[in-house]
mmCIF file of C-alpha atoms and ligand atoms in Angstrom:
data_model
loop_
_atom_site.group_PDB
_atom_site.id
_atom_site.type_symbol
_atom_site.label_atom_id
_atom_site.label_comp_id
_atom_site.label_asym_id
_atom_site.label_seq_id
_atom_site.Cartn_x
_atom_site.Cartn_y
_atom_site.Cartn_z
ATOM 1 C CA UNK A 192 3.196 70.068 -80.360
ATOM 2 C CA UNK A 193 0.386 68.705 -78.504
ATOM 3 C CA UNK A 194 -3.135 70.182 -78.924
ATOM 4 C CA UNK A 195 -5.854 69.212 -76.632
ATOM 5 C CA UNK A 196 -9.163 70.295 -76.159
ATOM 6 C CA UNK A 197 -12.110 70.477 -73.678
ATOM 7 C CA UNK A 198 -15.601 70.473 -75.348
ATOM 8 C CA UNK A 199 -18.407 70.897 -73.155
ATOM 9 C CA UNK A 200 -22.002 71.331 -73.983
ATOM 10 C CA UNK A 201 -24.129 74.029 -72.441
ATOM 11 C CA UNK A 202 -27.106 71.648 -71.577
ATOM 12 C CA UNK A 203 -26.405 72.103 -67.825
ATOM 13 C CA UNK A 204 -23.725 73.512 -65.533
ATOM 14 C CA UNK A 205 -20.284 71.818 -65.319
ATOM 15 C CA UNK A 206 -19.510 69.429 -62.390
ATOM 16 C CA UNK A 207 -16.745 67.578 -61.038
ATOM 17 C CA UNK A 208 -16.490 65.105 -63.734
ATOM 18 C CA UNK A 209 -16.043 68.144 -66.165
ATOM 19 C CA UNK A 210 -13.451 69.616 -64.023
ATOM 20 C CA UNK A 211 -11.406 66.206 -64.022
ATOM 21 C CA UNK A 212 -11.730 66.181 -67.852
ATOM 22 C CA UNK A 213 -10.666 69.743 -68.438
ATOM 23 C CA UNK A 214 -7.828 69.518 -66.077
ATOM 24 C CA UNK A 215 -6.503 66.316 -67.745
ATOM 25 C CA UNK A 216 -6.671 67.907 -71.251
ATOM 26 C CA UNK A 217 -5.025 71.012 -69.980
ATOM 27 C CA UNK A 218 -2.122 69.190 -68.123
ATOM 28 C CA UNK A 219 -1.381 66.991 -71.180
ATOM 29 C CA UNK A 220 -0.815 69.924 -73.427
ATOM 30 C CA UNK A 221 0.670 72.429 -70.934
ATOM 31 C CA UNK A 222 1.463 70.832 -67.552
ATOM 32 C CA UNK A 223 0.764 73.183 -64.558
ATOM 33 C CA UNK A 224 2.607 75.925 -65.621
ATOM 34 C CA UNK A 225 2.672 75.971 -69.284
ATOM 35 C CA UNK A 226 5.804 73.922 -69.302
ATOM 36 C CA UNK A 227 4.842 71.486 -72.051
ATOM 37 C CA UNK A 228 4.448 73.927 -74.581
ATOM 38 C CA UNK A 229 1.276 72.499 -76.157
ATOM 39 C CA UNK A 230 -2.220 74.208 -76.591
ATOM 40 C CA UNK A 231 -5.319 73.565 -74.610
ATOM 41 C CA UNK A 232 -8.527 74.447 -76.625
ATOM 42 C CA UNK A 233 -11.889 75.353 -75.399
ATOM 43 C CA UNK A 234 -14.899 74.462 -77.481
ATOM 44 C CA UNK A 235 -18.557 75.008 -76.853
ATOM 45 C CA UNK A 236 -20.487 72.241 -78.303
ATOM 46 C CA UNK A 237 -23.740 74.133 -78.674
ATOM 47 C CA UNK A 238 -25.841 72.619 -81.426
ATOM 48 C CA UNK A 239 -28.301 70.788 -79.304
ATOM 49 C CA UNK A 240 -30.930 73.149 -80.275
ATOM 50 C CA UNK A 241 -33.522 72.060 -77.963
ATOM 51 C CA UNK A 242 -31.375 71.794 -74.653
ATOM 52 C CA UNK A 243 -28.628 74.364 -75.412
ATOM 53 C CA UNK A 244 -28.513 77.353 -72.944
ATOM 54 C CA UNK A 245 -26.258 80.116 -74.546
ATOM 55 C CA UNK A 246 -25.797 81.811 -71.100
ATOM 56 C CA UNK A 247 -23.831 78.676 -69.836
ATOM 57 C CA UNK A 248 -20.862 79.353 -71.955
ATOM 58 C CA UNK A 249 -19.830 82.295 -69.838
ATOM 59 C CA UNK A 250 -20.254 80.267 -66.737
ATOM 60 C CA UNK A 251 -17.928 77.673 -68.211
ATOM 61 C CA UNK A 252 -15.225 80.106 -68.790
ATOM 62 C CA UNK A 253 -15.622 81.412 -65.242
ATOM 63 C CA UNK A 254 -15.350 77.938 -63.985
ATOM 64 C CA UNK A 255 -12.202 76.954 -66.026
ATOM 65 C CA UNK A 256 -10.555 80.346 -64.758
ATOM 66 C CA UNK A 257 -11.598 79.507 -61.149
ATOM 67 C CA UNK A 258 -9.721 76.005 -61.462
ATOM 68 C CA UNK A 259 -6.540 77.890 -62.544
ATOM 69 C CA UNK A 260 -6.547 76.881 -66.100
ATOM 70 C CA UNK A 261 -5.646 78.955 -69.202
ATOM 71 C CA UNK A 262 -7.125 78.089 -72.551
ATOM 72 C CA UNK A 263 -7.553 79.171 -76.129
ATOM 73 C CA UNK A 264 -11.141 79.412 -77.270
ATOM 74 C CA UNK A 265 -11.990 78.044 -80.897
ATOM 75 C CA UNK A 266 -15.150 78.445 -82.733
ATOM 76 C CA UNK A 267 -18.332 76.929 -81.348
ATOM 77 C CA UNK A 268 -20.104 74.310 -83.215
ATOM 78 C CA UNK A 269 -23.002 76.674 -83.813
ATOM 79 C CA UNK A 270 -20.599 78.581 -86.192
ATOM 80 C CA UNK A 271 -19.777 75.464 -88.250
ATOM 81 C CA UNK A 272 -23.051 74.211 -89.467
ATOM 82 C CA UNK A 273 -22.009 74.956 -93.051
ATOM 83 C CA UNK A 274 -18.930 72.731 -92.730
ATOM 84 C CA UNK A 275 -21.241 69.927 -91.330
ATOM 85 C CA UNK A 276 -23.622 70.255 -94.288
ATOM 86 C CA UNK A 277 -20.881 70.074 -96.660
ATOM 87 C CA UNK A 278 -19.282 67.003 -95.263
ATOM 88 C CA UNK A 279 -22.793 65.304 -95.108
ATOM 89 C CA UNK A 280 -23.483 66.160 -98.736
ATOM 90 C CA UNK A 281 -19.967 64.693 -99.744
ATOM 91 C CA UNK A 282 -20.729 61.627 -98.071
ATOM 92 C CA UNK A 283 -24.320 61.487 -99.652
ATOM 93 C CA UNK A 284 -23.110 62.140 -103.117
ATOM 94 C CA UNK A 285 -20.765 59.167 -102.605
ATOM 95 C CA UNK A 286 -23.619 57.005 -102.027
ATOM 96 C CA UNK A 287 -22.608 56.314 -98.226
ATOM 97 C CA UNK A 288 -25.847 57.909 -96.668
ATOM 98 C CA UNK A 289 -29.291 56.936 -96.679
ATOM 99 C CA UNK A 290 -32.557 58.421 -95.342
ATOM 100 C CA UNK A 291 -34.282 56.926 -92.479
ATOM 101 C CA UNK A 292 -37.690 57.735 -90.856
ATOM 102 C CA UNK A 293 -37.779 55.311 -88.100
ATOM 103 C CA UNK A 294 -38.528 56.711 -84.546
ATOM 104 C CA UNK A 295 -36.828 55.578 -81.414
ATOM 105 C CA UNK A 296 -39.445 53.262 -80.423
ATOM 106 C CA UNK A 297 -39.517 51.542 -83.708
ATOM 107 C CA UNK A 298 -35.866 51.086 -83.732
ATOM 108 C CA UNK A 299 -35.783 49.729 -80.214
ATOM 109 C CA UNK A 300 -38.608 47.271 -81.120
ATOM 110 C CA UNK A 301 -36.899 46.180 -84.182
ATOM 111 C CA UNK A 302 -33.335 46.006 -83.174
ATOM 112 C CA UNK A 303 -31.861 42.511 -82.661
ATOM 113 C CA UNK A 304 -28.382 43.789 -81.488
ATOM 114 C CA UNK A 305 -27.534 46.034 -78.541
ATOM 115 C CA UNK A 306 -24.247 48.039 -78.896
ATOM 116 C CA UNK A 307 -22.225 50.350 -76.863
ATOM 117 C CA UNK A 308 -24.845 53.072 -77.257
ATOM 118 C CA UNK A 309 -27.951 51.092 -76.954
ATOM 119 C CA UNK A 310 -30.017 49.278 -79.682
ATOM 120 C CA UNK A 311 -28.181 49.007 -82.944
ATOM 121 C CA UNK A 312 -30.250 50.169 -85.946
ATOM 122 C CA UNK A 313 -31.468 47.056 -87.689
ATOM 123 C CA UNK A 314 -30.993 48.534 -91.299
ATOM 124 C CA UNK A 315 -34.783 48.906 -91.925
ATOM 125 C CA UNK A 316 -34.652 51.957 -94.139
ATOM 126 C CA UNK A 317 -31.403 50.871 -96.037
ATOM 127 C CA UNK A 318 -32.192 50.321 -99.662
ATOM 128 C CA UNK A 319 -35.992 51.604 -99.195
ATOM 129 C CA UNK A 320 -36.875 54.008 -101.668
ATOM 130 C CA UNK A 321 -39.002 57.090 -100.437
ATOM 131 C CA UNK A 322 -38.761 60.687 -100.883
ATOM 132 C CA UNK A 323 -36.185 62.010 -98.662
ATOM 133 C CA UNK A 324 -38.295 65.201 -97.697
ATOM 134 C CA UNK A 325 -39.459 66.446 -94.603
ATOM 135 C CA UNK A 326 -38.265 65.070 -91.325
ATOM 136 C CA UNK A 327 -35.617 62.300 -92.151
ATOM 137 C CA UNK A 328 -32.245 61.472 -90.519
ATOM 138 C CA UNK A 329 -29.408 60.714 -92.640
ATOM 139 C CA UNK A 330 -27.608 57.077 -91.491
ATOM 140 C CA UNK A 331 -24.109 55.804 -92.515
ATOM 141 C CA UNK A 332 -24.125 52.615 -94.734
ATOM 142 C CA UNK A 333 -21.602 50.963 -92.426
ATOM 143 C CA UNK A 334 -20.994 47.895 -94.589
ATOM 144 C CA UNK A 335 -20.444 50.063 -97.719
ATOM 145 C CA UNK A 336 -18.308 52.448 -95.736
ATOM 146 C CA UNK A 337 -16.130 49.556 -94.416
ATOM 147 C CA UNK A 338 -15.896 48.092 -98.033
ATOM 148 C CA UNK A 339 -14.430 51.355 -99.187
ATOM 149 C CA UNK A 340 -11.752 51.974 -96.255
ATOM 150 C CA UNK A 341 -10.788 48.479 -95.317
ATOM 151 C CA UNK A 342 -9.586 47.729 -92.077
ATOM 152 C CA UNK A 343 -8.470 50.696 -89.865
ATOM 153 C CA UNK A 344 -6.774 51.273 -86.539
ATOM 154 C CA UNK A 345 -6.302 53.950 -84.102
ATOM 155 C CA UNK A 346 -4.171 54.893 -81.115
ATOM 156 C CA UNK A 347 -5.163 55.440 -77.517
ATOM 157 C CA UNK A 348 -2.412 56.887 -75.541
ATOM 158 C CA UNK A 349 -3.291 54.767 -72.536
ATOM 159 C CA UNK A 350 -5.059 51.610 -74.121
ATOM 160 C CA UNK A 351 -2.587 51.261 -77.006
ATOM 161 C CA UNK A 352 -3.506 50.591 -80.662
ATOM 162 C CA UNK A 353 -6.901 49.442 -81.556
ATOM 163 C CA UNK A 354 -8.546 47.788 -84.241
ATOM 164 C CA UNK A 355 -11.302 50.267 -85.363
ATOM 165 C CA UNK A 356 -14.719 48.355 -85.051
ATOM 166 C CA UNK A 357 -17.275 50.801 -86.102
ATOM 167 C CA UNK A 358 -19.702 48.173 -87.062
ATOM 168 C CA UNK A 359 -20.381 47.498 -83.314
ATOM 169 C CA UNK A 360 -22.569 50.681 -83.576
ATOM 170 C CA UNK A 361 -24.111 49.952 -86.752
ATOM 171 C CA UNK A 362 -25.501 52.508 -89.349
ATOM 172 C CA UNK A 363 -25.275 55.423 -87.031
ATOM 173 C CA UNK A 364 -27.105 58.723 -87.604
ATOM 174 C CA UNK A 365 -24.868 61.410 -89.250
ATOM 175 C CA UNK A 366 -27.448 64.128 -89.868
ATOM 176 C CA UNK A 367 -30.424 64.225 -87.234
ATOM 177 C CA UNK A 368 -33.831 64.770 -87.945
ATOM 178 C CA UNK A 369 -34.242 67.944 -86.006
ATOM 179 C CA UNK A 370 -33.697 70.948 -88.286
ATOM 180 C CA UNK A 371 -32.171 72.665 -85.344
ATOM 181 C CA UNK A 372 -29.547 70.129 -84.675
ATOM 182 C CA UNK A 373 -28.475 69.328 -88.185
ATOM 183 C CA UNK A 374 -25.098 67.163 -87.370
ATOM 184 C CA UNK A 375 -24.927 64.267 -85.058
ATOM 185 C CA UNK A 376 -22.269 64.397 -82.408
ATOM 186 C CA UNK A 377 -20.177 61.834 -84.516
ATOM 187 C CA UNK A 378 -19.995 64.050 -87.682
ATOM 188 C CA UNK A 379 -19.501 67.365 -85.808
ATOM 189 C CA UNK A 380 -16.720 66.482 -83.604
ATOM 190 C CA UNK A 381 -14.852 64.562 -86.062
ATOM 191 C CA UNK A 382 -14.962 67.863 -88.323
ATOM 192 C CA UNK A 383 -13.967 70.107 -85.432
ATOM 193 C CA UNK A 384 -11.192 68.131 -84.147
ATOM 194 C CA UNK A 385 -9.629 68.494 -87.653
ATOM 195 C CA UNK A 386 -10.596 72.112 -88.123
ATOM 196 C CA UNK A 387 -9.080 73.041 -84.588
ATOM 197 C CA UNK A 388 -5.792 71.153 -85.222
ATOM 198 C CA UNK A 389 -6.428 68.883 -82.388
ATOM 199 C CA UNK A 390 -3.596 66.302 -82.131
ATOM 200 C CA UNK A 391 -4.482 64.579 -78.984
ATOM 201 C CA UNK A 392 -8.355 64.056 -78.414
ATOM 202 C CA UNK A 393 -8.739 64.032 -74.690
ATOM 203 C CA UNK A 394 -12.096 62.720 -73.347
ATOM 204 C CA UNK A 395 -13.667 60.080 -70.838
ATOM 205 C CA UNK A 396 -13.908 56.438 -71.415
ATOM 206 C CA UNK A 397 -17.398 56.622 -71.916
ATOM 207 C CA UNK A 398 -16.701 57.965 -75.524
ATOM 208 C CA UNK A 399 -14.202 55.157 -76.302
ATOM 209 C CA UNK A 400 -16.601 53.248 -78.615
ATOM 210 C CA UNK A 401 -17.479 56.433 -80.507
ATOM 211 C CA UNK A 402 -13.915 56.644 -81.393
ATOM 212 C CA UNK A 403 -14.368 53.696 -83.922
ATOM 213 C CA UNK A 404 -16.764 55.920 -85.875
ATOM 214 C CA UNK A 405 -14.747 59.022 -85.858
ATOM 215 C CA UNK A 406 -11.754 57.102 -87.127
ATOM 216 C CA UNK A 407 -13.858 55.672 -89.954
ATOM 217 C CA UNK A 408 -15.280 59.272 -90.651
ATOM 218 C CA UNK A 409 -11.725 60.734 -90.861
ATOM 219 C CA UNK A 410 -10.809 58.122 -93.354
ATOM 220 C CA UNK A 411 -14.050 58.729 -95.505
ATOM 221 C CA UNK A 412 -13.672 62.627 -95.322
ATOM 222 C CA UNK A 413 -9.647 62.558 -95.892
ATOM 223 C CA UNK A 414 -9.112 64.309 -92.481
ATOM 224 C CA UNK A 415 -5.852 63.943 -90.361
ATOM 225 C CA UNK A 416 -5.962 61.277 -87.766
ATOM 226 C CA UNK A 417 -4.945 62.415 -84.253
ATOM 227 C CA UNK A 418 -4.209 60.228 -81.164
ATOM 228 C CA UNK A 419 -6.591 59.762 -78.396
ATOM 229 C CA UNK A 420 -6.603 59.952 -74.887
ATOM 230 C CA UNK A 421 -9.507 58.474 -73.220
ATOM 231 C CA UNK A 422 -9.254 59.250 -69.173
ATOM 232 C CA UNK A 423 -11.135 57.438 -66.451
ATOM 233 C CA UNK A 424 -14.204 58.714 -65.292
ATOM 234 C CA UNK A 425 -15.446 59.806 -61.836
ATOM 235 C CA UNK A 426 -17.926 57.352 -60.759
ATOM 236 C CA UNK A 427 -20.602 57.781 -58.060
ATOM 237 C CA UNK A 428 -21.597 55.280 -55.266
ATOM 238 C CA UNK A 429 -23.241 52.849 -57.882
ATOM 239 C CA UNK A 430 -20.466 52.964 -60.193
ATOM 240 C CA UNK A 431 -22.256 55.009 -62.717
ATOM 241 C CA UNK A 432 -20.603 58.218 -64.205
ATOM 242 C CA UNK A 433 -20.898 60.946 -62.129
ATOM 243 C CA UNK A 434 -23.936 63.278 -63.013
ATOM 244 C CA UNK A 435 -25.257 66.455 -62.039
ATOM 245 C CA UNK A 436 -28.682 64.791 -61.368
ATOM 246 C CA UNK A 437 -27.205 63.029 -58.433
ATOM 247 C CA UNK A 438 -27.315 66.399 -56.394
ATOM 248 C CA UNK A 439 -23.483 67.185 -56.267
ATOM 249 C CA UNK A 440 -22.965 70.973 -56.391
ATOM 250 C CA UNK A 441 -21.922 72.335 -59.738
ATOM 251 C CA UNK A 442 -18.637 73.962 -60.318
ATOM 252 C CA UNK A 443 -20.574 77.165 -60.375
ATOM 253 C CA UNK A 444 -22.082 76.491 -57.029
ATOM 254 C CA UNK A 445 -18.741 75.707 -55.375
ATOM 255 C CA UNK A 446 -17.132 78.959 -57.050
ATOM 256 C CA UNK A 447 -19.980 80.944 -55.584
ATOM 257 C CA UNK A 448 -19.761 79.491 -52.213
ATOM 258 C CA UNK A 449 -16.217 80.591 -51.956
ATOM 259 C CA UNK A 450 -14.503 77.348 -52.417
ATOM 260 C CA UNK A 451 -10.849 77.464 -53.497
ATOM 261 C CA UNK A 452 -10.879 76.365 -57.384
ATOM 262 C CA UNK A 453 -6.966 75.815 -57.508
ATOM 263 C CA UNK A 454 -7.151 73.693 -54.370
ATOM 264 C CA UNK A 455 -9.927 71.659 -55.892
ATOM 265 C CA UNK A 456 -7.944 71.033 -59.141
ATOM 266 C CA UNK A 457 -4.976 69.918 -57.184
ATOM 267 C CA UNK A 458 -7.135 67.331 -55.245
ATOM 268 C CA UNK A 459 -8.513 65.974 -58.407
ATOM 269 C CA UNK A 460 -4.854 65.822 -59.871
ATOM 270 C CA UNK A 461 -3.643 63.858 -56.899
ATOM 271 C CA UNK A 462 -6.671 61.679 -56.740
ATOM 272 C CA UNK A 463 -8.184 63.090 -53.736
ATOM 273 C CA UNK A 464 -11.850 62.558 -54.270
ATOM 274 C CA UNK A 465 -14.783 63.380 -52.237
ATOM 275 C CA UNK A 466 -16.446 60.585 -50.261
ATOM 276 C CA UNK A 467 -18.449 58.170 -52.333
ATOM 277 C CA UNK A 468 -16.497 59.297 -55.521
ATOM 278 C CA UNK A 469 -14.147 56.902 -57.272
ATOM 279 C CA UNK A 470 -12.088 56.962 -60.325
ATOM 280 C CA UNK A 471 -12.724 53.991 -62.787
ATOM 281 C CA UNK A 472 -12.836 52.960 -66.466
ATOM 282 C CA UNK A 473 -16.637 53.001 -66.414
ATOM 283 C CA UNK A 474 -17.296 50.728 -69.466
ATOM 284 C CA UNK A 475 -16.278 47.397 -67.808
ATOM 285 C CA UNK A 476 -17.423 48.400 -64.236
ATOM 286 C CA UNK A 477 -20.922 48.993 -65.463
ATOM 287 C CA UNK A 478 -23.290 46.090 -65.130
HETATM 288 ZN ZN1 ZN B 9 -35.108 53.659 -90.508
#
């Protein structure tokens, strides 16, 4: 049985790109009328402590219902902090994490390589000895992790089999400095998808490189390995991922204005997009 998920963060209202992502995930599991027999899950990724707005989760549910989707809701990330801490402790006790006190500016200044997510951490704190108290982030020792797992592959339903290349992203942060946001996106979603029984991780092409890390974490933590489906992105006139700051109305705005949500969903399914918006892979089309 196919189990997919839509996992928005309540940092701002949902827009057209989110609607497309939710519809893709929904239809892969259930088709339009539940005829595929799979499960479509909603997970609220609410651990960005500084930006998270709990009131938005209710709006998200109203948006999905307005689009004509049915879903099962699974626990929000804020209920799973214990599981994230446990996983981090396991990796730490196995010698795979090290503390880092560098600031973003220091990393940008010292970085020699740029990866898919920006400057690659140059390893400044690896092997340094300082008391890991106060505000430290914990980074994955990528070389050591890869030495233990050996080569890995993963399967994308659209792009085919991929060699896992987590080294492109370097020693990523798994436990963030900020006490209110203890787990990084990488650690949290890897644990969530396993806990929720997701078999087809459905998300945009912008997260394609992150999958290299997630595949590695699954191996290190002994978690099941799903298949991925990275869908194309809605792009604006400049070829950037459609974002709410570009002034496009949110789904909630459209809903309140009386627009027909099911008709909008059908337009998105059929590729009928508003003027100026195109569907593209995002990564290669960005300069
Ligand atoms: Zn550092």
